[in-house]
Short mmCIF file of C-alpha atoms in Angstrom, two decimals:
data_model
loop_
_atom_site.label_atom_id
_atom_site.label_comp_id
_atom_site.label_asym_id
_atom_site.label_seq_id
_atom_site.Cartn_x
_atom_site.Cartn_y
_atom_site.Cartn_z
CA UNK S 1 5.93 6.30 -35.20
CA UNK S 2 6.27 8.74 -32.29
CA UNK S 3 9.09 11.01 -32.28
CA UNK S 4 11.34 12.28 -29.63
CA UNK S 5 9.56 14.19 -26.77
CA UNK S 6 9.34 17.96 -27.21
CA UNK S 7 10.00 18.17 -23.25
CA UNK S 8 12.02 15.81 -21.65
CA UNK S 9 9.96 16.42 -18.50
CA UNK S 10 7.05 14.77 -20.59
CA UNK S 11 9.50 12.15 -21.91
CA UNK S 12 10.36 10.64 -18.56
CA UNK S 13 6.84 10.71 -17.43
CA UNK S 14 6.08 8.37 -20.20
CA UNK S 15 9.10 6.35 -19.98
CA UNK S 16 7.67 5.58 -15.76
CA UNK S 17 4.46 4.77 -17.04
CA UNK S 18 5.49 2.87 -20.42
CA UNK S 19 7.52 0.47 -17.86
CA UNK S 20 4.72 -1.04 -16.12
CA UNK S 21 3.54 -4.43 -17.86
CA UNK S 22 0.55 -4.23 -20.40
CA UNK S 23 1.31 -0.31 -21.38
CA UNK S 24 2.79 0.95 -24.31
CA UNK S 25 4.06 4.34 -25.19
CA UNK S 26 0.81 5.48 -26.45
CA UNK S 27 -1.11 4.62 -23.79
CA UNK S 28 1.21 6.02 -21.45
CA UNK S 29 1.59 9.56 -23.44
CA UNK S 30 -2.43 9.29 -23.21
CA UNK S 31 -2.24 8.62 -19.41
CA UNK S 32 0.32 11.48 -18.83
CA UNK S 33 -1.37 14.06 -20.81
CA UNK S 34 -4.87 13.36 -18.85
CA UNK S 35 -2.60 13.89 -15.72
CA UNK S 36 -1.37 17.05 -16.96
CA UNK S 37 -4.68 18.19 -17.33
CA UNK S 38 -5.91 17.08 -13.90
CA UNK S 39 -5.67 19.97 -11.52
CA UNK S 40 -2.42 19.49 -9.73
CA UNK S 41 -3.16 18.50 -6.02
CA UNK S 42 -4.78 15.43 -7.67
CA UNK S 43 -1.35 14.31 -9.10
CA UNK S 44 -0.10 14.65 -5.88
CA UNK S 45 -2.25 12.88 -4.25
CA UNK S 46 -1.44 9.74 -6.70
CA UNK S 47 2.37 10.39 -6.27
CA UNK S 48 2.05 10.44 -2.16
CA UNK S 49 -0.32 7.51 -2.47
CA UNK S 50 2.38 5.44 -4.64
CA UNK S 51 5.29 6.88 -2.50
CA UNK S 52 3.37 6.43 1.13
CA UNK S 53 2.63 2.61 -0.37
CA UNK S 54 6.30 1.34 -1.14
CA UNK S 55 7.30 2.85 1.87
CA UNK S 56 4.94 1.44 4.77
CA UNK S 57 3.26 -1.42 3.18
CA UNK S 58 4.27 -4.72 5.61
CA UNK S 59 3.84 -8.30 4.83
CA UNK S 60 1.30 -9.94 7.29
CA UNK S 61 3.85 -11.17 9.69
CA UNK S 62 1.50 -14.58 9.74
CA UNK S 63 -0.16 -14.82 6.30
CA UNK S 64 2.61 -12.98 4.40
CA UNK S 65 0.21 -10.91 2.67
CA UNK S 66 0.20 -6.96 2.08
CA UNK S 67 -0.75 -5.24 5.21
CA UNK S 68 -0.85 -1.85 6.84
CA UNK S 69 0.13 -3.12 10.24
CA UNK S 70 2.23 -5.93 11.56
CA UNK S 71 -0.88 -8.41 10.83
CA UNK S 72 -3.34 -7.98 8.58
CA UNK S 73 -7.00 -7.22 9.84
CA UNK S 74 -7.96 -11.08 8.20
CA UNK S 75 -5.41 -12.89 10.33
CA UNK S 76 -5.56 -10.42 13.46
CA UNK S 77 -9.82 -11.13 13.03
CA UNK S 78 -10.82 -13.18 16.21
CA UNK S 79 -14.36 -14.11 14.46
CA UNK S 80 -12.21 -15.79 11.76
CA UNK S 81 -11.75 -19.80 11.79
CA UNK S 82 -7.68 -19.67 13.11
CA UNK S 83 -7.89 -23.46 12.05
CA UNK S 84 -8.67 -23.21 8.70
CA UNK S 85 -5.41 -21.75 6.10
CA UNK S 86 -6.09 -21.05 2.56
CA UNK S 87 -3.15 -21.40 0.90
CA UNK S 88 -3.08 -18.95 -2.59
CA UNK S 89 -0.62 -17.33 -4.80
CA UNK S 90 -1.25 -13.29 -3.89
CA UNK S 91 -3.72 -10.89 -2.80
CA UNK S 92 -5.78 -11.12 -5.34
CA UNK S 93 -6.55 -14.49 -5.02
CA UNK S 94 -7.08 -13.49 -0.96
CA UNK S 95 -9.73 -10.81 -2.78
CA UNK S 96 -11.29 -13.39 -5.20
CA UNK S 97 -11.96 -15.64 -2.65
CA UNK S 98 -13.11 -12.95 0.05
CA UNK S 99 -15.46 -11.72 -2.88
CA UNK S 100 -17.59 -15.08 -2.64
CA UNK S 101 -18.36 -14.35 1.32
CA UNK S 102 -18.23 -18.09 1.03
CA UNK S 103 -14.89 -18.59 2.91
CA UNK S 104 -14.30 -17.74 6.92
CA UNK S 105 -11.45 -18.99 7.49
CA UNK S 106 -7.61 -17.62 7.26
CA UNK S 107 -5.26 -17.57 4.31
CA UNK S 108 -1.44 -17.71 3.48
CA UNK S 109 0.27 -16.04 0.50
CA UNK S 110 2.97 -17.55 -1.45
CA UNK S 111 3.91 -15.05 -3.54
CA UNK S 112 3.66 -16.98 -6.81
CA UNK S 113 4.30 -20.63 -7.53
CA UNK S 114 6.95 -23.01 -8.51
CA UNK S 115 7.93 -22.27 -12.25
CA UNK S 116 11.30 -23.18 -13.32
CA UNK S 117 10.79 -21.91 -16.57
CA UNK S 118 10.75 -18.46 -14.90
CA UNK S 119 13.55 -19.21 -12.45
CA UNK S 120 11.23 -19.63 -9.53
CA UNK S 121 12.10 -21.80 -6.96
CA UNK S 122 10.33 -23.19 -3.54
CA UNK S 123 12.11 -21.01 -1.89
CA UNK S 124 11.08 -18.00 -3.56
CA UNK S 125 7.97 -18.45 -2.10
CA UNK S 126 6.38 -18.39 1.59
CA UNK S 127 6.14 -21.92 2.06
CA UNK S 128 8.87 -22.36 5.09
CA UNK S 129 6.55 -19.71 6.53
CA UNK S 130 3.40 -22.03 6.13
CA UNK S 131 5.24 -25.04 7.10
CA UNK S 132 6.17 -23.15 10.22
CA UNK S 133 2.60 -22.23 10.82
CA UNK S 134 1.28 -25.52 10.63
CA UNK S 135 4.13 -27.21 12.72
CA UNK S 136 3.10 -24.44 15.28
CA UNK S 137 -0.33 -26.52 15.75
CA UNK S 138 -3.62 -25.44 15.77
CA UNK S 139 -4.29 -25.55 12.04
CA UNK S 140 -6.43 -28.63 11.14
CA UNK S 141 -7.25 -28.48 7.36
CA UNK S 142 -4.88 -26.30 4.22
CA UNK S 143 -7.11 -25.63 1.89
CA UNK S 144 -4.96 -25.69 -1.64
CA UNK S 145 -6.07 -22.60 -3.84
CA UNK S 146 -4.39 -22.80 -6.57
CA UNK S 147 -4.15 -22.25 -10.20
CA UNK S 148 -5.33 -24.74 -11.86
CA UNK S 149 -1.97 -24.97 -14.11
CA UNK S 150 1.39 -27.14 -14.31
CA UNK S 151 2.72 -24.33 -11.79
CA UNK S 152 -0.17 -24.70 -9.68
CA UNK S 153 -0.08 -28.52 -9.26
CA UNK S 154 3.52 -28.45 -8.80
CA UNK S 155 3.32 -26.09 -5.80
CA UNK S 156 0.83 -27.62 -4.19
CA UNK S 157 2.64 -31.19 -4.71
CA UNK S 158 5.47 -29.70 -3.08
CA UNK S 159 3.66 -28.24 0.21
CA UNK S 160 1.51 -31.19 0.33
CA UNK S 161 5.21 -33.31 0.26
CA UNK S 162 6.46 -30.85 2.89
CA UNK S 163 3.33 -31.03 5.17
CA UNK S 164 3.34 -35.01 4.93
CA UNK S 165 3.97 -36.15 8.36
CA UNK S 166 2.09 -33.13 9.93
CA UNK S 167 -0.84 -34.02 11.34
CA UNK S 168 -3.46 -31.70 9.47
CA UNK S 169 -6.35 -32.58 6.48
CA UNK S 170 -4.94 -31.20 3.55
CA UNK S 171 -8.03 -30.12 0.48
CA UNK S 172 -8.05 -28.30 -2.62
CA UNK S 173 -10.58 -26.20 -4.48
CA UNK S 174 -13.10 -27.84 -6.57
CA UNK S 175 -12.44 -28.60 -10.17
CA UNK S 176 -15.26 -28.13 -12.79
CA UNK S 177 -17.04 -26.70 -14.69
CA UNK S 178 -18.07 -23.38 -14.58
CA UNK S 179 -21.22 -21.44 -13.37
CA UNK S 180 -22.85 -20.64 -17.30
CA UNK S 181 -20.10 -22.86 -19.39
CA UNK S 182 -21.99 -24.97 -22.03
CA UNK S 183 -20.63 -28.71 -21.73
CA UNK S 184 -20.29 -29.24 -25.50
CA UNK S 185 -17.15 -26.49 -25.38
CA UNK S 186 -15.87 -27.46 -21.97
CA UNK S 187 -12.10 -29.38 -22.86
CA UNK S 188 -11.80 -32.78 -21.61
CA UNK S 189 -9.87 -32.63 -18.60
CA UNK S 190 -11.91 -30.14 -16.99
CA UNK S 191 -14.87 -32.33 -17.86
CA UNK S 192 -13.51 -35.01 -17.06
CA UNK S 193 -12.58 -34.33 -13.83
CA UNK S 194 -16.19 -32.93 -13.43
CA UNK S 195 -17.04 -36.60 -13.77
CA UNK S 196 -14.53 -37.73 -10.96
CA UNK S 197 -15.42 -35.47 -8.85
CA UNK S 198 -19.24 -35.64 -8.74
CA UNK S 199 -20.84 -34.51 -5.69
CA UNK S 200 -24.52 -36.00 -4.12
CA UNK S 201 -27.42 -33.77 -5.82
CA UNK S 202 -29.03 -32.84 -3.40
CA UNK S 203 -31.44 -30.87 -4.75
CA UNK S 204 -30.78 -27.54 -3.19
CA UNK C 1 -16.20 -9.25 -7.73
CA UNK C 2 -13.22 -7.54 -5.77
CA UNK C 3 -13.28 -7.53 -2.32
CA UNK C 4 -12.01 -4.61 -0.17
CA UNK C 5 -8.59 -4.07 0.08
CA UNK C 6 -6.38 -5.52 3.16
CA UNK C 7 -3.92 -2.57 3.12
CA UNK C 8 -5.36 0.56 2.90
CA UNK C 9 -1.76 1.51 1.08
CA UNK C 10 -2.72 -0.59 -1.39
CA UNK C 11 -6.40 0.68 -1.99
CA UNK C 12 -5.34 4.34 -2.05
CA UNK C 13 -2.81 3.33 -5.36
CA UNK C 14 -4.87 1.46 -6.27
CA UNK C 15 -6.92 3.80 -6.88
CA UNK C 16 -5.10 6.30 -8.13
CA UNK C 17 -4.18 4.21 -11.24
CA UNK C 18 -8.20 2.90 -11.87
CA UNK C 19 -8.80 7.37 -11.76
CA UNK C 20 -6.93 7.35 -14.56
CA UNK C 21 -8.44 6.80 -18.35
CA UNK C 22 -9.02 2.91 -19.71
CA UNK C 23 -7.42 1.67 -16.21
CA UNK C 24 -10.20 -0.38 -14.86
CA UNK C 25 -9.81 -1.79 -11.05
CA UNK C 26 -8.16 -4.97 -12.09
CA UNK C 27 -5.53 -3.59 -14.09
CA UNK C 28 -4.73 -0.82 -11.70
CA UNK C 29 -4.15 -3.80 -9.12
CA UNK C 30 -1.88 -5.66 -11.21
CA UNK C 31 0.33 -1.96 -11.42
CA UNK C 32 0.06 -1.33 -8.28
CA UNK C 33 1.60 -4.84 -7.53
CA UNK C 34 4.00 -4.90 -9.88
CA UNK C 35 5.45 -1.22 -8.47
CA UNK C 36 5.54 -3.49 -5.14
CA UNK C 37 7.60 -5.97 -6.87
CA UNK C 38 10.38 -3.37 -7.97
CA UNK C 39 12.77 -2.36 -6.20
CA UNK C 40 11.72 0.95 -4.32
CA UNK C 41 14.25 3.43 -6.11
CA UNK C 42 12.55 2.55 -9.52
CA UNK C 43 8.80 3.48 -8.25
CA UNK C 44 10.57 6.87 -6.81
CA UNK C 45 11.95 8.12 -9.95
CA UNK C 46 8.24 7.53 -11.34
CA UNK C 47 6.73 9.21 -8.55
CA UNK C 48 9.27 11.98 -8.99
CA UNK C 49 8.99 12.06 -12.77
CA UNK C 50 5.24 12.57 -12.32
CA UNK C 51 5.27 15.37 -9.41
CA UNK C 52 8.68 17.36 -11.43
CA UNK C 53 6.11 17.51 -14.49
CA UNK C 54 3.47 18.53 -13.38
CA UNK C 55 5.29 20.93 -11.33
CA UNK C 56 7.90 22.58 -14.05
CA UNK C 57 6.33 21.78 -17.24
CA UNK C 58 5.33 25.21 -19.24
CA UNK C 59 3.02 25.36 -22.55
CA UNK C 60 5.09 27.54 -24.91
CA UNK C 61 5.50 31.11 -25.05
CA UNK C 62 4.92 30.94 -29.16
CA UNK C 63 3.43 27.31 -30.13
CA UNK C 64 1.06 26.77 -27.11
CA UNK C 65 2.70 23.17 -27.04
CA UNK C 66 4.70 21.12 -23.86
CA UNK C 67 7.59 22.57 -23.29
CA UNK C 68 10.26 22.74 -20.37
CA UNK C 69 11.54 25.90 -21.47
CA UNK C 70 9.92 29.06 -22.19
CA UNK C 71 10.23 28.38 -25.96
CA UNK C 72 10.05 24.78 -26.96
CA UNK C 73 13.03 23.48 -28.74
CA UNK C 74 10.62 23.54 -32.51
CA UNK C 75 9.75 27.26 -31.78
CA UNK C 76 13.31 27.83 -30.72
CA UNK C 77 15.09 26.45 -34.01
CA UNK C 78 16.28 28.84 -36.12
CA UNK C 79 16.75 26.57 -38.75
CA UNK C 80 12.98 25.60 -39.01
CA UNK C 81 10.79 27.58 -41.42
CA UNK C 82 9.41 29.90 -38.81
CA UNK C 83 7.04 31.15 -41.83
CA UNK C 84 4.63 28.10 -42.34
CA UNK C 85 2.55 27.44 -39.00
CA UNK C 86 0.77 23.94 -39.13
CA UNK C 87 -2.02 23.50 -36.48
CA UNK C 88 -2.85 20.81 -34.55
CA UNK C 89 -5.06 19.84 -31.81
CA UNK C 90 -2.25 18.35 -29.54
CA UNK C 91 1.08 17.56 -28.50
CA UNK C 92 0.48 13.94 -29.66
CA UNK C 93 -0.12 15.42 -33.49
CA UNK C 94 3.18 17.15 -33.60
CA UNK C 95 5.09 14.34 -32.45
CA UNK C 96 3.15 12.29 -35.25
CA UNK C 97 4.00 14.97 -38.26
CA UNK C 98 7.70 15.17 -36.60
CA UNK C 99 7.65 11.40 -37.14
CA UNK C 100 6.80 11.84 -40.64
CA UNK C 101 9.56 13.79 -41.71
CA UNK C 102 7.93 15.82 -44.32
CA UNK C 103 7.65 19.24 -42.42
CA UNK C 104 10.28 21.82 -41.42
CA UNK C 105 7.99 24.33 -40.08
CA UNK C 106 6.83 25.56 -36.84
CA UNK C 107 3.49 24.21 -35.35
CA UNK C 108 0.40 25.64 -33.43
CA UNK C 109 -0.96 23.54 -30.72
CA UNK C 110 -4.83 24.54 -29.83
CA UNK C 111 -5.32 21.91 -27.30
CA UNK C 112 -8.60 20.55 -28.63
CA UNK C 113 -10.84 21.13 -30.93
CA UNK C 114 -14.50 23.18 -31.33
CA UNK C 115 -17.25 20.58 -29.22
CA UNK C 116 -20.21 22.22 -28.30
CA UNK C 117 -21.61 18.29 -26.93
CA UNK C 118 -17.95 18.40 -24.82
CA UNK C 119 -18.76 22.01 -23.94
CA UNK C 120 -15.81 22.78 -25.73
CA UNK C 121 -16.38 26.43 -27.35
CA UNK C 122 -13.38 28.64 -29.34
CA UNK C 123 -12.22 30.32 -26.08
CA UNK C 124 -11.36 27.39 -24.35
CA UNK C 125 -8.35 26.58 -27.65
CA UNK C 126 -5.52 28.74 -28.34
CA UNK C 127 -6.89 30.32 -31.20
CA UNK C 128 -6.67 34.21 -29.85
CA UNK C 129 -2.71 33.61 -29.44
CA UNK C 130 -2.66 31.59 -33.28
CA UNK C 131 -4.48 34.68 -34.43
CA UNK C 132 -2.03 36.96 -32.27
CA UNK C 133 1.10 35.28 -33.88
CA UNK C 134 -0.98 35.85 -37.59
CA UNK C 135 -0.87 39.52 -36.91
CA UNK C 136 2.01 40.09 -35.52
CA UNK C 137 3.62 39.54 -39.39
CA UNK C 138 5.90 36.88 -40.61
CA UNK C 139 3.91 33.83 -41.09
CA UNK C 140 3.34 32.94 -44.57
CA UNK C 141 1.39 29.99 -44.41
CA UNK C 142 -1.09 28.13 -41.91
CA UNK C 143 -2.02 24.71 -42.47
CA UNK C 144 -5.01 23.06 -40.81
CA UNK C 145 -3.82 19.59 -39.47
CA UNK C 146 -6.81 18.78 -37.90
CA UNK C 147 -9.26 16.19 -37.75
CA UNK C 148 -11.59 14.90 -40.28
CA UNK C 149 -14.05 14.91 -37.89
CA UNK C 150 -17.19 17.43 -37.56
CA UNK C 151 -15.32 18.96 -34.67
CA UNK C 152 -11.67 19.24 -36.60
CA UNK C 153 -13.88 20.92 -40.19
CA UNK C 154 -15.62 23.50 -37.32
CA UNK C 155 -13.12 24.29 -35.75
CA UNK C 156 -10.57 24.66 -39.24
CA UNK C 157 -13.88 26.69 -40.33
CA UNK C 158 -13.89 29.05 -36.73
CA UNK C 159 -10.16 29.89 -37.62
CA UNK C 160 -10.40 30.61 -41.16
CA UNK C 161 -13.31 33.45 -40.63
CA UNK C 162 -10.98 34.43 -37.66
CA UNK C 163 -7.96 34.65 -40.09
CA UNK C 164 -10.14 35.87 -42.74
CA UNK C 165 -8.88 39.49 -43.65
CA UNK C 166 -5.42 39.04 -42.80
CA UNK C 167 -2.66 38.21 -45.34
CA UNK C 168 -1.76 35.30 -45.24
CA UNK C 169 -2.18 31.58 -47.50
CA UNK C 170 -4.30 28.95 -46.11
CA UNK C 171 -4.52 24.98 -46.47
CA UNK C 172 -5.15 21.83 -44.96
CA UNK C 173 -3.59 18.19 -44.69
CA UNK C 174 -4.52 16.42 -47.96
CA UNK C 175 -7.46 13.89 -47.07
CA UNK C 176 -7.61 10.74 -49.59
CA UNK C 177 -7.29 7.33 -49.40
CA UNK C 178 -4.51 6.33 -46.78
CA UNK C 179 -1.21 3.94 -47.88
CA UNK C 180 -2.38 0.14 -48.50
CA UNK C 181 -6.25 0.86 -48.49
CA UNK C 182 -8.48 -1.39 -50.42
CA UNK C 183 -10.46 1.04 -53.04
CA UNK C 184 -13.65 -1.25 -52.23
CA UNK C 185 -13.79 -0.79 -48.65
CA UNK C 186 -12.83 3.14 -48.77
CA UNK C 187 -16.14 4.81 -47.53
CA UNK C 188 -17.58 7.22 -50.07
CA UNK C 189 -16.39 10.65 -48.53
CA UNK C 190 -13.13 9.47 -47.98
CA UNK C 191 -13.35 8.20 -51.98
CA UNK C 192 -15.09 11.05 -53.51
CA UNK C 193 -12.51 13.39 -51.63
CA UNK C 194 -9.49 11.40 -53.31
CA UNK C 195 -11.10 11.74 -56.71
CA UNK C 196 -12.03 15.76 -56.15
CA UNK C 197 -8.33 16.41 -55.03
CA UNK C 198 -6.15 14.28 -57.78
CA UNK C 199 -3.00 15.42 -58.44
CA UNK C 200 -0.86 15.32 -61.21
CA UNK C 201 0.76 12.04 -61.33
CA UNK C 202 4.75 12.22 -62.04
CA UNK C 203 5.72 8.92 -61.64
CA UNK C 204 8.06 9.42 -58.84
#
């Protein structure tokens, strides 16, 4: 049991970093104390950083992601497929799938997906603003990245219902197994929709 | 793999959190995003909470421990038993004895403990101003509440030769087997220790 602060100073340092999701009060009296160790400047830095982020960070004003500027260097990239929109739930899916170097084309961030259980909604999300984008023209194929959970389907049941009548190829990500999984310990569904989805060998 | 950031913003916090101890990259992302999910007021008064401390925190003028005063509130009690000093290596160890219950004394924060492998050597603790507050008269008692680790029994060792000649009682934390252990999985020091240092049992 940890008792009351000595310095209240300390206290509501902890409290700030005991708040954010995954830390408890040890950890953050850890994290504090290393900071209070740190030579000052460099606790400044990470406050300005923080403080400089929440105040001038933009959503990409076509992809809705987190950007610097008005649009984000992916979607204001000329050597980018325009045609091509990756539809994913946040940046780090954007990151994930930049990661593979495997994907040239643009993206579009929802900003979660459908969960009623959590109170969100379609229109929490950015899906007017991809609905817009498409009905714009000039995008032939959305590219559903998404996770590959009741929340996931449902979202991408509900764009793919709200992009019917648009004229534009609508794809999702492979389902599989995995690079290194052993079959014997692979659950059914994902095996079986291995199966399904079998793909010419072609030896490569 | 993590690709580079698309906001710069976002890198820079980024990493700021991943600088910080048992914060790897992906973690410090999912902060970092979260803090952009608040509202902004909430990720000010952490920024603030952060720069104020390291700003106006003090180490105290008596115990060597965080304080926002000159004297921390323990030091500054005059109904603690200003006698009985009980050392620690950090601010972390006080608030764990305070926990406890058990001790009405004052407390001696070193900051660390003897590490030659850390570089850690008897100048870089506050063990001069321990020995300081020794001499200066009025302290009865000093208990070692350190680690039983090779670095907590040196450096419990470096201040009793230090406090060697001057008048005054010396002991240390009893070490035994801890509430709820199993007797069969005890390791032998821990074991022999227990056996070495029974006490007289009351029934209480």
């Amino acid at each position: 049991m940890l008792h009351p602060y000595p310095s209240q100073l300390l206290g509501k340092a902890v409290d700030g970093f005991a708040a954010l999701p995954g830390i408890g009060r040890k950890t953050a009296m850890r994290l504090v104390l290393h900071m209070l160790k740190q030579d000052r400047q460099s606790v400044m830095q990470f406050t300005e950083a923080l403080t400089r982020l929440v105040q001038d960070v933009k959503r990409c004003a076509v992809c809705r992601g987190i950007s610097d500027t008005e649009v984000c260097p992916i979607c204001g990239n000329r050597l980018r497929d325009h045609t091509t929109v990756c539809v994913v739930e946040n940046v780090q899916d954007v990151m994930a799938i930049e990661g593979t170097q495997q994907y040239r084309g643009t993206y579009h961030v929802l900003g979660g997906s459908i969960s009623p259980m959590d109170g969100v909604g379609p229109a929490d999300l950015e899906i007017e603003t991809l609905v817009q984008r498409v009905q714009t023209g000039g995008i032939q194929e959305v590219i559903f990245a998404l996770s590959p959970t009741m929340e996931g389907d449902t979202t991408a049941f509900y764009i793919f219902r709200r992009l019917g009548t648009l004229p534009v190829k609508i794809t999702m990500i492979a389902r599989g197994i995995a690079q290194n999984d052993e079959l014997q310990y692979t659950d059914e569904v994902t095996l079986g929709r291995s199966i399904i989805g079998r793909q010419p060998f072609t030896g490569k």
